């Protein structure tokens, strides 16, 4: 395992197959696709320099010079050979002084991942340079208490926004209120009807952007460069330092939506229109520079485009069942609307972040497309007063635990000619830039070699799916000398500081082919990465493929893998064994089958969408936790130790700490709970007990500090109601109808789910057939 | 003008037409009936000193107002952009906010029949003073306690609804009408029934037309016209008219020695007690016959007639308005017969003795022809002019409010006519016959009353609905589809670049800011405000302690209201916010560069926010609406460049450009929103299209062109103030019912009509008149009576639902001469005028002019043919009642609307102005009043504020004179070329004619001339309920041209002189005769 982590540390890449199948047919037999989970902005080792110049690029394939390029220092005209297309490129004059003794950093073998600071592709004229743009879109159709929580959260945030950031505010309910922050005399808002879609041109017209000068007769109007006066922009988007006072007073005075709501109806909430207006406003004012729409939603959209449910309370919000039966009347229309919105945002390079806080659903499932394609953040909580929301929103603006929010990214890849790219599963949008690298089949965001990442941060991880196209041929079988596949990932982005940067990651992997390739493949198998790729894949398929049976698909894949890579005698289940490289994979699959990504019926569509969005943007380590939660046991007998994710791990005198990524459960065994209730930990003579109680809390805090969105912390006792958060994740090795006696202090689960042991038995039986 | 408080001799000022009457008497051998002036020919009758210009009504003000305003107090004025404007305070601004009693009808608490206050007057006049029982506004009353308000018990009893506005004054001054009006000698009001003949030959002996009438009013009995002092109170007892002056010309720092406090229209709240506009110069006393001494030798030879005739006609002898300064006492019925009303323009006091006051309803003919044939023979038209909320004279008895409780007023079960004095009770009172449809109804049990020996109910005189022509019923639940609406005032202000830069916005804001104080007090008064340029800006005013919030509605194609509540809030809750906001609006938008105006969208948006309640929408608009719904194009310019397109195209410019605004307006009316439009502009704004909105919703257009922040701010304020404070009602429905045989043919005026029988009036006020044309559908019986009943269901500004019912019962006749004798000139001419105005947008001007002339000729021809027994053809014989018809017809032909050379907007405005115009203002509009003001000092002995009028003939103007001419809307002061500089200096503060500028502000200087001029202007303003646009004119420039264009008796390039016109008419009649 560790070698994979080392590779990840160097290049931020995890691949299920680190030794690649060399031919198309081999690849097809792998079942788990040739793929890579790449974290473009993973912090680089401290020593890595930031190169203050633009990279050299191959004249032929536009890939960037890298340590794998062959450099000919000898000749007078120094030349480098592109490792992807083997084109010979001349160095420009200022590289003339290089030699094998003095190489530029980008050629150093340890700097396979390196960053260049380039000139900005879009030079901003005066506006927004160095600062991000935050446009708050605030739902006012919430009860007074929630509005109070929201206001205080926003006021707090306001104090944390860097001074040079531009801020705008839109509040909405039945109508959309675009607040004009730059008007000194009295508070001024532009009110738009919630039921009506406004186009960008109408917005330009209606908001008086051309009141003081003639409107250009032709051309696209956007931003200060294209004819908008800075004054007209600064009516709506103002540097935080300039509008703090105004914004504070507006937020303090923010009222609930004043339109009356009949008791049998939902509030008229025009989320779609508000977001669309926000997108237009940013598109008009700051196109092409990093800007985030931060939507704070307190309920479902019921008005205008993007409504997910009718106002009538007798109509329930769609469930998974409705979606499956295609009986959610608003779903497809809303999804289509938000797809349109996401296209616009991607085009403008702007991000949509959603902070959804309501007991009921708010429409995250529909919004998912817009959030995911723009690389937005998403936080789902029950209330604006809940710590999940409060802490998360604070995290976004906290400077010390920086999320590394960056924007306006463009991601491009190059790879060896026998490789093609099928697509990316992750928070990005295809730029539809077709090239020879494009595979004929597309998975996720495909049909392109370039993707837009409107918003990305240091954990954003993309899952790239490749396709080997090399046909089996004699020379392939002969294992030619050049048995490396090269990959280069290029990420342009606007750094939080406002600079434009380019990160280039170049790496290679050996390929094997032919009959003897099985061992090689197994040796390069990263089961964690494989589980994550499977999880992303199965989620995607569940969303996109009709009649898809995820359990069946997963089981089939697992059985195939086991029968292909396992050691066994045919038809003898007991003879079955797996290489250590593969040994935990069935367990990952077992837990994936039981996870929220596959078992959706306990969750609302919103929750599922939320879980999947997080899964799709997190790195392998975090994703594995989501698939298979980690369990740590604390007791007097031993220090903290990992425990089996099994009901058998429960003991009366233990404290368990479950990390299922979204939820962290601190579970006190019944004895521990009794002690705690008796207050022993407050007694000086039981300091050890206090420490024991404290240890899992500290660990939980540490996890929560690391993570965004901030997970939900559940502290519970054995047999308590909250204990369900733990029990649901445990392997049901002891259930109410199992015969095995329960250890004293242990627990049983009331479930009919099969336990892992049963699962494995079946697997072995089927694998050896 | 008139002082009813004392014996008022008839006064013919000597300096005008000094020997006209004498000449007439000598030249015309005509019976001289009923002349009041006989004893005072020459007009030098001794006048009681110290009479006040308006002796009738002031006392109430003394009581209801704290007194004259503090001098030097100047209201917050608008701040026009120029520095000069800022330093020059708009003059004539009212400097106080009178704390007068609320307008409209009664404030809630005191419904009761009120006993007269101790020591009070005979009940006939002052009986319903319930001073003490009124809350609030009267606390400053000199009455120490007043009668305690009786409790609200007898629901069915007659309830005085009048505010006791005048009571305190009366108490102070003692009874002014000691004997009671009813017992007064009959004033010489009835027109003597003799025709006016224009004799065309000295040899002709104009015979007495109808000896019967002549006998009734024989020339000898000329004293009869002077029936003794109608009012016994000596004028000396009159209180000074504190606060009675509706307009004023305050000069900062000036003390009003005359006590005229500059409050505009500070009438007491009740319409029926309002001071009626006194007559300009009503032809109340008939001039018998005017000679046209030189007869055309050959009447059939038209050429000869016109040539010779012209040269010989003495212009001073042709029929003219005879000034009258006496107050006439008018009983609506006498001897169980309808009494023909005094001229609409005269000053009269009505005693309702069964028929409604002519202020509320007048008929073109006061005897109804029995058959349609008779009517068409007469060529006159049968129509009613209804002004249901007209202001009444302060001395008149207030309209009584009758509450029938939950059952509502008694009505005929078939025609739904309301109980009135002409319903005949039979069968011991158990049943009654409806005088409208003839149906016999059962009397409701609790309304039963036995009949007296005279066949009338014994309680007839105790029940107002059985003895008064006008009563107001408290509407029961049955009459409400919802709770009575609150009084909503929504102000919508143009803040586009042009409006800001011309100071129109500032003027509007300032006017509104001041007017807020005058809005009716109480929780039912609600206000809203919005501004607009190319977007609409609402303001949320209900925000506890915070600033108002501006809410912009940017979508002007599909507007909406940004908030459901908080845009319109109770006045009491937002007064401060509103004031701050109004002060800051001009500065907030001072850099506005948006030239576009989304008028249609703004009005629609404001409407949407008022939709749930209804109310008044007051729009201040400065430019042509150029964007959004209902945007307009500059059709005038297009029309000009397209001049060859012909008449039809030209006419189109007087019609609305499309139906958009009309459709909107109908929707507004449906939701009881009334739109008033204040157009403060310097350009073409297409009034023809815009005016559709006020017209359909019962509103009106105010037009300030060319707008000057300096001169017009004061008028804007005063207009706005009158608009919101005058007696008015909301969500009204009106229907006129007629006796069998007659039915309503058509209503015309400013309203919305959804079903043919009813008129929907989102708002109705005292200045709105509706013309109701009638037609026969059956024969009437001679000797019977034909009744007309106008019922207006409305909500007062205090949120009470009322039904005002006015009934007019006229006798039927089969005799043509009766019809001519009882013809009502003012009403007939008003109808002609309104019909002509309606025609203008759809017919070529020449056709409209011909039509108007023909109407006049046909009437005169009918009279000549069927009634006049004069043998000679050479005489132009005019029916006495209609003798001024030719003059008015001529004036009409030369009026703004019928002239085709005027600006489009001016013509459109004129058409719109005419539509709801009350009868008393119709005559001055076409035939303005002109007076000389350079010799005011010499007329010192004259007690009437306004000097004698001069005929509109430029010959009458001297080179040394200064003349004031007013038509109820504009007031032109013409300064001739060689005026004494001293006078100029005193009056206007300028030393020579050359200094006259377009921007004229009347100021009061510390000299008697200036004070007199101001007094005159204020008096005119009060009479007209209008502030007047003042303009100084001098010869030789456009202002002079304007002034002379009003000289309607002059010969002009496009029009005949009066004399020529008479000859022309005569010729045409003779042609017809032949």
Short mmCIF file of C-alpha atoms in Angstrom, two decimals, chain A residues 175-177 179-180 183-198 202 205-208 211-212 252-255 258-260, chain B residues 534-535 539 543 546-566 581 584 587-594:
data_model
loop_
_atom_site.label_atom_id
_atom_site.label_comp_id
_atom_site.label_asym_id
_atom_site.label_seq_id
_atom_site.Cartn_x
_atom_site.Cartn_y
_atom_site.Cartn_z
CA UNK A 175 -39.61 37.69 -5.58
CA UNK A 176 -35.91 38.12 -6.09
CA UNK A 177 -34.34 41.15 -4.48
CA UNK A 179 -29.56 44.63 -3.47
CA UNK A 180 -27.83 47.68 -4.79
CA UNK A 183 -26.35 53.42 -3.47
CA UNK A 184 -25.63 55.50 -0.46
CA UNK A 185 -28.82 57.31 0.31
CA UNK A 186 -31.36 54.68 1.13
CA UNK A 187 -31.37 50.94 0.87
CA UNK A 188 -32.27 50.04 -2.67
CA UNK A 189 -33.27 46.73 -4.15
CA UNK A 190 -34.24 45.65 -7.61
CA UNK A 191 -37.20 43.35 -7.40
CA UNK A 192 -37.71 40.62 -9.96
CA UNK A 193 -40.69 38.40 -10.28
CA UNK A 194 -39.99 34.89 -9.16
CA UNK A 195 -42.07 33.27 -11.80
CA UNK A 196 -40.43 34.90 -14.73
CA UNK A 197 -37.11 34.13 -16.28
CA UNK A 198 -35.03 37.12 -17.14
CA UNK A 202 -33.10 42.06 -20.18
CA UNK A 205 -31.62 46.75 -19.86
CA UNK A 206 -33.66 46.66 -16.72
CA UNK A 207 -30.95 47.26 -14.21
CA UNK A 208 -29.91 50.38 -16.02
CA UNK A 211 -28.41 54.46 -18.28
CA UNK A 212 -25.54 56.83 -18.58
CA UNK A 252 -29.65 43.01 10.03
CA UNK A 253 -32.84 44.41 8.55
CA UNK A 254 -33.44 41.43 6.33
CA UNK A 255 -37.03 40.42 6.77
CA UNK A 258 -43.54 39.23 3.37
CA UNK A 259 -45.93 37.45 1.08
CA UNK A 260 -48.45 35.46 3.03
CA UNK B 534 -37.28 53.71 -17.01
CA UNK B 535 -38.03 51.51 -14.04
CA UNK B 539 -40.77 52.57 -1.23
CA UNK B 543 -40.06 49.72 8.64
CA UNK B 546 -35.32 52.17 9.77
CA UNK B 547 -35.04 54.14 6.62
CA UNK B 548 -37.51 53.57 3.85
CA UNK B 549 -36.43 50.87 1.48
CA UNK B 550 -36.44 51.46 -2.23
CA UNK B 551 -37.78 48.56 -4.24
CA UNK B 552 -37.15 48.73 -7.93
CA UNK B 553 -39.36 46.93 -10.37
CA UNK B 554 -37.19 46.69 -13.42
CA UNK B 555 -39.42 44.73 -15.74
CA UNK B 556 -41.51 47.36 -17.41
CA UNK B 557 -43.12 45.05 -19.88
CA UNK B 558 -44.63 42.85 -17.24
CA UNK B 559 -44.86 44.78 -14.04
CA UNK B 560 -45.83 43.68 -10.59
CA UNK B 561 -45.93 45.06 -7.14
CA UNK B 562 -42.79 44.25 -5.21
CA UNK B 563 -44.48 43.84 -1.86
CA UNK B 564 -47.97 42.99 -0.94
CA UNK B 565 -48.10 45.11 2.13
CA UNK B 566 -45.84 47.88 3.31
CA UNK B 581 -38.47 60.45 1.77
CA UNK B 584 -34.79 63.32 -0.29
CA UNK B 587 -31.58 64.85 -4.32
CA UNK B 588 -31.56 61.09 -4.56
CA UNK B 589 -32.19 61.28 -8.26
CA UNK B 590 -30.39 64.51 -8.98
CA UNK B 591 -27.83 62.78 -11.14
CA UNK B 592 -30.33 60.64 -12.90
CA UNK B 593 -29.46 60.41 -16.55
CA UNK B 594 -32.34 58.21 -17.50
#
